[in-house]
mmCIF file of C-alpha atoms and ligand atoms in Angstrom:
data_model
loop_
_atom_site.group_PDB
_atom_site.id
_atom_site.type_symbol
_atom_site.label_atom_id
_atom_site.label_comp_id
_atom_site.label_asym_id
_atom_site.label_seq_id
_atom_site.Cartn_x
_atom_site.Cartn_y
_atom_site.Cartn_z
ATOM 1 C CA UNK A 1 -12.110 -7.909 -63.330
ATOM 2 C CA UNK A 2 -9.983 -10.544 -61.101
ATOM 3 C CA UNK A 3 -7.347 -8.001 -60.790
ATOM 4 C CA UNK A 4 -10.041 -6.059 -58.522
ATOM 5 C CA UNK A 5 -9.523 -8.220 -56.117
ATOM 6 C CA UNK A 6 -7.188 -10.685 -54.032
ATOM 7 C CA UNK A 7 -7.489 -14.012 -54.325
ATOM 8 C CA UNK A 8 -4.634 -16.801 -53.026
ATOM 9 C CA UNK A 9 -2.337 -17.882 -56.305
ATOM 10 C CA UNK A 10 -3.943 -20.609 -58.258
ATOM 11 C CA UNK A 11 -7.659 -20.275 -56.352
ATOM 12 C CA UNK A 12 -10.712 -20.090 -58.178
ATOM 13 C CA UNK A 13 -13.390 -18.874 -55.854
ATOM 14 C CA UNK A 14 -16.644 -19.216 -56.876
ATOM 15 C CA UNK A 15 -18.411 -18.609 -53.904
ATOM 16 C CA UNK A 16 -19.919 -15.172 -54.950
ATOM 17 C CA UNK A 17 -23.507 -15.828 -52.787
ATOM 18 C CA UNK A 18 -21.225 -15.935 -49.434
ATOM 19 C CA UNK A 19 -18.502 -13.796 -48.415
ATOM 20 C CA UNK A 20 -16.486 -12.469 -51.134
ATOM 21 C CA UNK A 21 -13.161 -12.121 -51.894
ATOM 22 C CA UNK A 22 -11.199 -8.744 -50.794
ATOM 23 C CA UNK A 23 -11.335 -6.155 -53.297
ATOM 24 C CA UNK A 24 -7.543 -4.410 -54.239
ATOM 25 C CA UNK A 25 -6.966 -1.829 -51.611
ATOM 26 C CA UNK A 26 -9.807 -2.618 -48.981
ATOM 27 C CA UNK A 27 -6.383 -3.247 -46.562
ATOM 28 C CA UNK A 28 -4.597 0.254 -47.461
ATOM 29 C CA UNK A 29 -8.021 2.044 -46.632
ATOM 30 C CA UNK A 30 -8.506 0.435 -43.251
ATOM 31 C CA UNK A 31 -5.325 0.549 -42.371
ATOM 32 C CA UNK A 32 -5.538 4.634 -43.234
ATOM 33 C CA UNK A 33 -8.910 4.694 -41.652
ATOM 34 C CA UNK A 34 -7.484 3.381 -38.191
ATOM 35 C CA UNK A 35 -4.098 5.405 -38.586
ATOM 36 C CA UNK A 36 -5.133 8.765 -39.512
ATOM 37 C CA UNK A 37 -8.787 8.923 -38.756
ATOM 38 C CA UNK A 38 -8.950 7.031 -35.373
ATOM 39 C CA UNK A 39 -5.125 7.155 -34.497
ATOM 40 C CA UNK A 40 -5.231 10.649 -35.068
ATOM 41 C CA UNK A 41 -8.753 12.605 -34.364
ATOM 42 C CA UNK A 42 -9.641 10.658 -32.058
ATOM 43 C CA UNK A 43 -13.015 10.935 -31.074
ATOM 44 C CA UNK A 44 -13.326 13.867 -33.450
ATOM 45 C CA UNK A 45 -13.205 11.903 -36.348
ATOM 46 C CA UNK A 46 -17.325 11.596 -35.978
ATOM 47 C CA UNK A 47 -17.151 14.686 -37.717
ATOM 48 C CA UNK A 48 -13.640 15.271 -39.808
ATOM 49 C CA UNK A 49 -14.069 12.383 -41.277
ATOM 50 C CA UNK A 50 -17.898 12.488 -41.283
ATOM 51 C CA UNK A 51 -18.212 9.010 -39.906
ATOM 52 C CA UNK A 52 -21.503 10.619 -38.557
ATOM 53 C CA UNK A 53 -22.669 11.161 -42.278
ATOM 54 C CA UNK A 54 -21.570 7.487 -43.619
ATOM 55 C CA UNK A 55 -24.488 5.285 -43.041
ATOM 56 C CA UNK A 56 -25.846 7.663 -44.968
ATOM 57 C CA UNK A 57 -23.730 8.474 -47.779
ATOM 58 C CA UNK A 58 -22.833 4.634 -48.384
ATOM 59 C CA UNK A 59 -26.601 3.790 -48.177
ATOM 60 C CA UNK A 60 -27.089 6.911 -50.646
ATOM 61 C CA UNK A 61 -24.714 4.498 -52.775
ATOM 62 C CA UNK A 62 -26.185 1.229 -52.643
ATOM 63 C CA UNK A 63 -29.324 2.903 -53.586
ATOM 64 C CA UNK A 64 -28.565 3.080 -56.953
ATOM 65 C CA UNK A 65 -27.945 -0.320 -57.256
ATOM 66 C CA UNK A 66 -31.277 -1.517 -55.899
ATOM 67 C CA UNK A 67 -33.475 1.750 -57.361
ATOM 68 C CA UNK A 68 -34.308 3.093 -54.272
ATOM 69 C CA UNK A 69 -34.400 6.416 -53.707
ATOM 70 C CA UNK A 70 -31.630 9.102 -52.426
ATOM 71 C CA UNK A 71 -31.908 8.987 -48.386
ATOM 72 C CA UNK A 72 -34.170 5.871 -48.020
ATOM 73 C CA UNK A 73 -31.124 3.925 -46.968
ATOM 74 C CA UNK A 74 -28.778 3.282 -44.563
ATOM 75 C CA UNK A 75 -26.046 0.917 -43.552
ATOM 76 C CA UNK A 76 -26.627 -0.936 -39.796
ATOM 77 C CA UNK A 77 -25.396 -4.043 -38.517
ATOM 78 C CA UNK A 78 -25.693 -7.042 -39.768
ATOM 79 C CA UNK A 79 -28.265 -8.547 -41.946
ATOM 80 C CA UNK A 80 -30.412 -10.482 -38.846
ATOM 81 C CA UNK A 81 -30.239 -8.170 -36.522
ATOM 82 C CA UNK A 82 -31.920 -5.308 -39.512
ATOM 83 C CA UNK A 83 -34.360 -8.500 -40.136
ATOM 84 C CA UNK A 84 -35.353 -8.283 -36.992
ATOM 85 C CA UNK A 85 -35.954 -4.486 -36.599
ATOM 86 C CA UNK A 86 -37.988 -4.295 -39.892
ATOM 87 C CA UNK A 87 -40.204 -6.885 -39.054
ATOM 88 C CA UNK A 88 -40.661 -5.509 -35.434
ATOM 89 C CA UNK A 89 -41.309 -2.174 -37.125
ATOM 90 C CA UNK A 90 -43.758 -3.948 -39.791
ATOM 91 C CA UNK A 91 -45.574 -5.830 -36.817
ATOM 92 C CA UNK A 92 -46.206 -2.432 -35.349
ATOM 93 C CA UNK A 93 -47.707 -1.002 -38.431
ATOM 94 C CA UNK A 94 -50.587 -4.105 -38.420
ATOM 95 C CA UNK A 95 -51.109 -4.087 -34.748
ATOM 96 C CA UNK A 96 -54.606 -6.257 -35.045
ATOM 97 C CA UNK A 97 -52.660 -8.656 -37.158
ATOM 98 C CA UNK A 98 -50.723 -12.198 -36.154
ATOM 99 C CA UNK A 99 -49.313 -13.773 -39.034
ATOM 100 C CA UNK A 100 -45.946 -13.519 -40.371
ATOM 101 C CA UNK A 101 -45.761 -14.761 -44.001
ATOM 102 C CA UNK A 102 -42.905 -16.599 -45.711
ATOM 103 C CA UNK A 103 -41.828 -19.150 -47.829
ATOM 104 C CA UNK A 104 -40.236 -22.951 -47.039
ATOM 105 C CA UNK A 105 -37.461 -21.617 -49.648
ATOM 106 C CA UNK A 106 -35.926 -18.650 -47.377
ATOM 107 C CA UNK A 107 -32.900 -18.001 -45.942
ATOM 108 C CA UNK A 108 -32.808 -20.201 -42.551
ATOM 109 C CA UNK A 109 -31.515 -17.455 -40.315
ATOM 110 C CA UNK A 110 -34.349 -15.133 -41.729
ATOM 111 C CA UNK A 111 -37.056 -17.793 -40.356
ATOM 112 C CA UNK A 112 -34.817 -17.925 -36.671
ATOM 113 C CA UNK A 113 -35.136 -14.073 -36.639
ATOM 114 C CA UNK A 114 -39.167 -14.328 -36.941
ATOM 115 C CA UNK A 115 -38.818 -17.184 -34.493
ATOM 116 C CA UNK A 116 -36.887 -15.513 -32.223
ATOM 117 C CA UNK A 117 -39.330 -12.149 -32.391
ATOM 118 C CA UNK A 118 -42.307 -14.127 -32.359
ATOM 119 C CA UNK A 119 -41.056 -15.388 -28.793
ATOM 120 C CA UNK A 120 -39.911 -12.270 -27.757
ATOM 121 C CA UNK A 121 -43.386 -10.681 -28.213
ATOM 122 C CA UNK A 122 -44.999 -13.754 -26.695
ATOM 123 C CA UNK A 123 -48.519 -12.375 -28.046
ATOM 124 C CA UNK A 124 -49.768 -15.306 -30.260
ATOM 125 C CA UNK A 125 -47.573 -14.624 -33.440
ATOM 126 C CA UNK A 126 -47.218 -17.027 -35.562
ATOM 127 C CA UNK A 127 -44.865 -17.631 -38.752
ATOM 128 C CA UNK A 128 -46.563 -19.007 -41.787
ATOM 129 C CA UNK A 129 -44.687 -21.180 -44.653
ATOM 130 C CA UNK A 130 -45.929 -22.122 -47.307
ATOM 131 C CA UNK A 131 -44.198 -23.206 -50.573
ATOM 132 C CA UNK A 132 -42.521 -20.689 -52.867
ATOM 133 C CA UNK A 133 -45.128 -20.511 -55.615
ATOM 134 C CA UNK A 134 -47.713 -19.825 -53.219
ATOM 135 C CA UNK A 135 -46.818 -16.648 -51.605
ATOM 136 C CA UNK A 136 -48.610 -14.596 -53.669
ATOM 137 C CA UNK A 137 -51.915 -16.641 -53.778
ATOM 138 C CA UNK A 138 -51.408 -16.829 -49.760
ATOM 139 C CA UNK A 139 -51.833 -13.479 -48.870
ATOM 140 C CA UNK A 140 -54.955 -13.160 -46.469
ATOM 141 C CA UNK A 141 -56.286 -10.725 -44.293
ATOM 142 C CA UNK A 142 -54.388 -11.886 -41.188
ATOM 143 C CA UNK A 143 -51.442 -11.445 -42.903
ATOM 144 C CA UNK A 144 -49.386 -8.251 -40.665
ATOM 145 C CA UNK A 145 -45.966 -9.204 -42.745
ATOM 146 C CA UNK A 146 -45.055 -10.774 -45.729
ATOM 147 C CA UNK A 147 -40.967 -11.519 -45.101
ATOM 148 C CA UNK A 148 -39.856 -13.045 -48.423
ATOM 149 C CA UNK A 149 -35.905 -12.996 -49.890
ATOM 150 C CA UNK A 150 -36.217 -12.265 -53.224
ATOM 151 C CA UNK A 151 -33.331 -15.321 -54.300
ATOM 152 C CA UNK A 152 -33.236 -18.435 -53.428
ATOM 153 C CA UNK A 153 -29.283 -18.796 -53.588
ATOM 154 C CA UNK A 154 -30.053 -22.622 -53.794
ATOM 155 C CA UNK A 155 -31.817 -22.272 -57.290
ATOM 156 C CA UNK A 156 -31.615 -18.828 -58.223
ATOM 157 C CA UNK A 157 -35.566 -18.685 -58.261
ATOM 158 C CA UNK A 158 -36.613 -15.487 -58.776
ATOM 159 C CA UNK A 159 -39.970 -13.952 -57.262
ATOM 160 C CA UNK A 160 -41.519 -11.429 -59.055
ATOM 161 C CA UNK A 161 -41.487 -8.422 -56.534
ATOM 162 C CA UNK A 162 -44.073 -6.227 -58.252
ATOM 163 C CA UNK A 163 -46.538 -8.636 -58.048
ATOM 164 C CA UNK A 164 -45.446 -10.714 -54.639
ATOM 165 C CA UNK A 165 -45.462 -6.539 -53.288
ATOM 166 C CA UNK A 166 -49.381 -6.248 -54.903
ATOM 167 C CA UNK A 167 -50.277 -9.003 -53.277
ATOM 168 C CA UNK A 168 -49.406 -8.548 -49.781
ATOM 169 C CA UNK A 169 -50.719 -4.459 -49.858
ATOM 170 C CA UNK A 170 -53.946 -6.186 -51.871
ATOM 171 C CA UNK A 171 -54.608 -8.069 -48.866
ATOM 172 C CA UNK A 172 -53.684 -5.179 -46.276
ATOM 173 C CA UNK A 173 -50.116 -6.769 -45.467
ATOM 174 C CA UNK A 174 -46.582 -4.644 -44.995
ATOM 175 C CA UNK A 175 -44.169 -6.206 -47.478
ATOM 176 C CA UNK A 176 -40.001 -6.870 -45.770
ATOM 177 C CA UNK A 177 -37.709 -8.078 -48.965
ATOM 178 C CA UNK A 178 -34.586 -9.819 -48.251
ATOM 179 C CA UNK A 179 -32.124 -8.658 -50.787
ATOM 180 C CA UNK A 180 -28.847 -10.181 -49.853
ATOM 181 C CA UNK A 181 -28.814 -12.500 -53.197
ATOM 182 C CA UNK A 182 -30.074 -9.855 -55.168
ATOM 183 C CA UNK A 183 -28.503 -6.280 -54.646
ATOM 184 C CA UNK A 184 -25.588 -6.115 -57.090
ATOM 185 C CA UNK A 185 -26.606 -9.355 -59.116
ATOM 186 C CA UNK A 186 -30.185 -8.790 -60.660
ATOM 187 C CA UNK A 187 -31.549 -5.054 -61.451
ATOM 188 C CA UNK A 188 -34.413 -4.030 -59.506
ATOM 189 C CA UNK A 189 -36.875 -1.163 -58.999
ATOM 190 C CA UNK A 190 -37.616 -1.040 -55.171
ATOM 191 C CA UNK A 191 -39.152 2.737 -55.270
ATOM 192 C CA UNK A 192 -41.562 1.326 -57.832
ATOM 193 C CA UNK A 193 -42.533 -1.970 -56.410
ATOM 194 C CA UNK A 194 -43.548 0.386 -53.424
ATOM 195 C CA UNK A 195 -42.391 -2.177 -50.473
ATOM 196 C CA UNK A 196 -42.190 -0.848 -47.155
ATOM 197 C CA UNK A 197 -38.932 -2.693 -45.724
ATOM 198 C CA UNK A 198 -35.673 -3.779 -47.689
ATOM 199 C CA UNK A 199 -32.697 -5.410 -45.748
ATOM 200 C CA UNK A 200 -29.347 -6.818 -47.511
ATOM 201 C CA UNK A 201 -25.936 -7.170 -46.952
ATOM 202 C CA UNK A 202 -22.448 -5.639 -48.315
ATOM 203 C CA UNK A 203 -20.317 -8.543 -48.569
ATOM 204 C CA UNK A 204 -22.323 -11.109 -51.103
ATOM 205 C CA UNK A 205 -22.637 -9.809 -54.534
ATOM 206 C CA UNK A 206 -21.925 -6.270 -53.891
HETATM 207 C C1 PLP B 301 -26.432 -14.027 -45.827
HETATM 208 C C2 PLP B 301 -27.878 -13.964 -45.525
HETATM 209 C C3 PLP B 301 -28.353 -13.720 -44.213
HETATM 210 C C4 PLP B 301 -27.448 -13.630 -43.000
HETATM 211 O O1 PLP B 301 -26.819 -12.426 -42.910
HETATM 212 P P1 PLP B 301 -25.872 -12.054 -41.682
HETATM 213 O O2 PLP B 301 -25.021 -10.965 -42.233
HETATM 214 O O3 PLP B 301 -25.081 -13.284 -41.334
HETATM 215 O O4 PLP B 301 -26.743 -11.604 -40.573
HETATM 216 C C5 PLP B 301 -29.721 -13.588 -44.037
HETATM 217 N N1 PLP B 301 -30.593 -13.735 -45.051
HETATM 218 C C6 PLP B 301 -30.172 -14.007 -46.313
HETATM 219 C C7 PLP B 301 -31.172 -14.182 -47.404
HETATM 220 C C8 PLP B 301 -28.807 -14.133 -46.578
HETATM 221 O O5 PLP B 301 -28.391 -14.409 -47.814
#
């Protein structure tokens, strides 16, 4: 397995919840990509070389991984910004609603993102923490969102996602997962947990 990828002589990098190490090759096929594929189509290479299709097809990809089903998703920008575009699009699904629900365990830039919305809007939002173990019991009916990652890549603590997802639709809520520290590392069944809105990230475990 450490052959797949390139690591500096003598390092042992164990960092595997960040950025990971280049994977064998990654160089050679960018390289390509900008020679023959920019370099030379030019703007046609939307279509020879399907860059059109790839959000797509790659998403088609990482579906497998999560159990998600073939054209539910798609590859965007980075992890925040698609935070911040599900739970706009949540917040529009619950318009009579206020509350965005999350933990005091998540991801710090997943709490800026609701902040950030949440002052956007400027329409009496508000963003709701309360401790890890009490998500599911926490679910109330002026709950819009429940924005919850999955991993705590502090402690590894796991929520259970069928039941955190039963909770929040139980109480009328739209459920957002944040997969980053789970997508390649734990196995998962998003069609059948039935959330609305999954966001993660390429370079962590995957
Ligand atoms: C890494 C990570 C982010 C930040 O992702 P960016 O790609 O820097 O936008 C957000 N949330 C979680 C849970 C993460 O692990």
């Amino acid at each position: 397995m450490k052959d797949r990828f390139s690591l500096p002589e003598g390092m042992i990098y164990l960092d595997g919840n960040s950025l990971g190490p280049l994977p064998v090759g990654v160089t050679e096929r960018i390289g390509s990509m900008l020679q023959n594929e920019w370099g030379a189509h030019l703007i046609k290479g939307w279509n020879l070389d399907n860059w059109m299709g790839q959000p797509a097809s790659v998403g088609n990809t990482i579906a497998r991984l999560i159990g998600a089903g073939q054209g539910t998703v798609t590859m965007g920008d980075t992890l925040s910004v698609k935070v911040y575009q599900a739970l706009s699009a949540a917040l529009k699904m619950r318009p009579d609603r206020r509350v965005i629900l999350s933990d005091s365990g998540n991801f710090p830039s997943d709490l800026y993102m609701a902040e950030g919305l949440i002052r956007q809007l400027d329409r009496d939002y508000e963003l709701r923490l309360v401790a890890p173990e009490e998500v599911a019991t926490s679910m109330a009916d002026d709950v819009a969102v429940a924005m919850i990652t999955q991993v705590d890549y502090r402690t590894g603590r796991l929520h259970d996602m069928a039941g955190v997802t039963k909770a929040a639709h139980d109480a009328g809520a739209v459920m957002l997962w944040d997969l980053a520290h789970t997508a390649g590392a734990v196995p998962m069944d998003l069609t059948g947990c039935g959330a609305e809105f999954a966001v993660g990230c390429t370079y962590k475990y995957l």
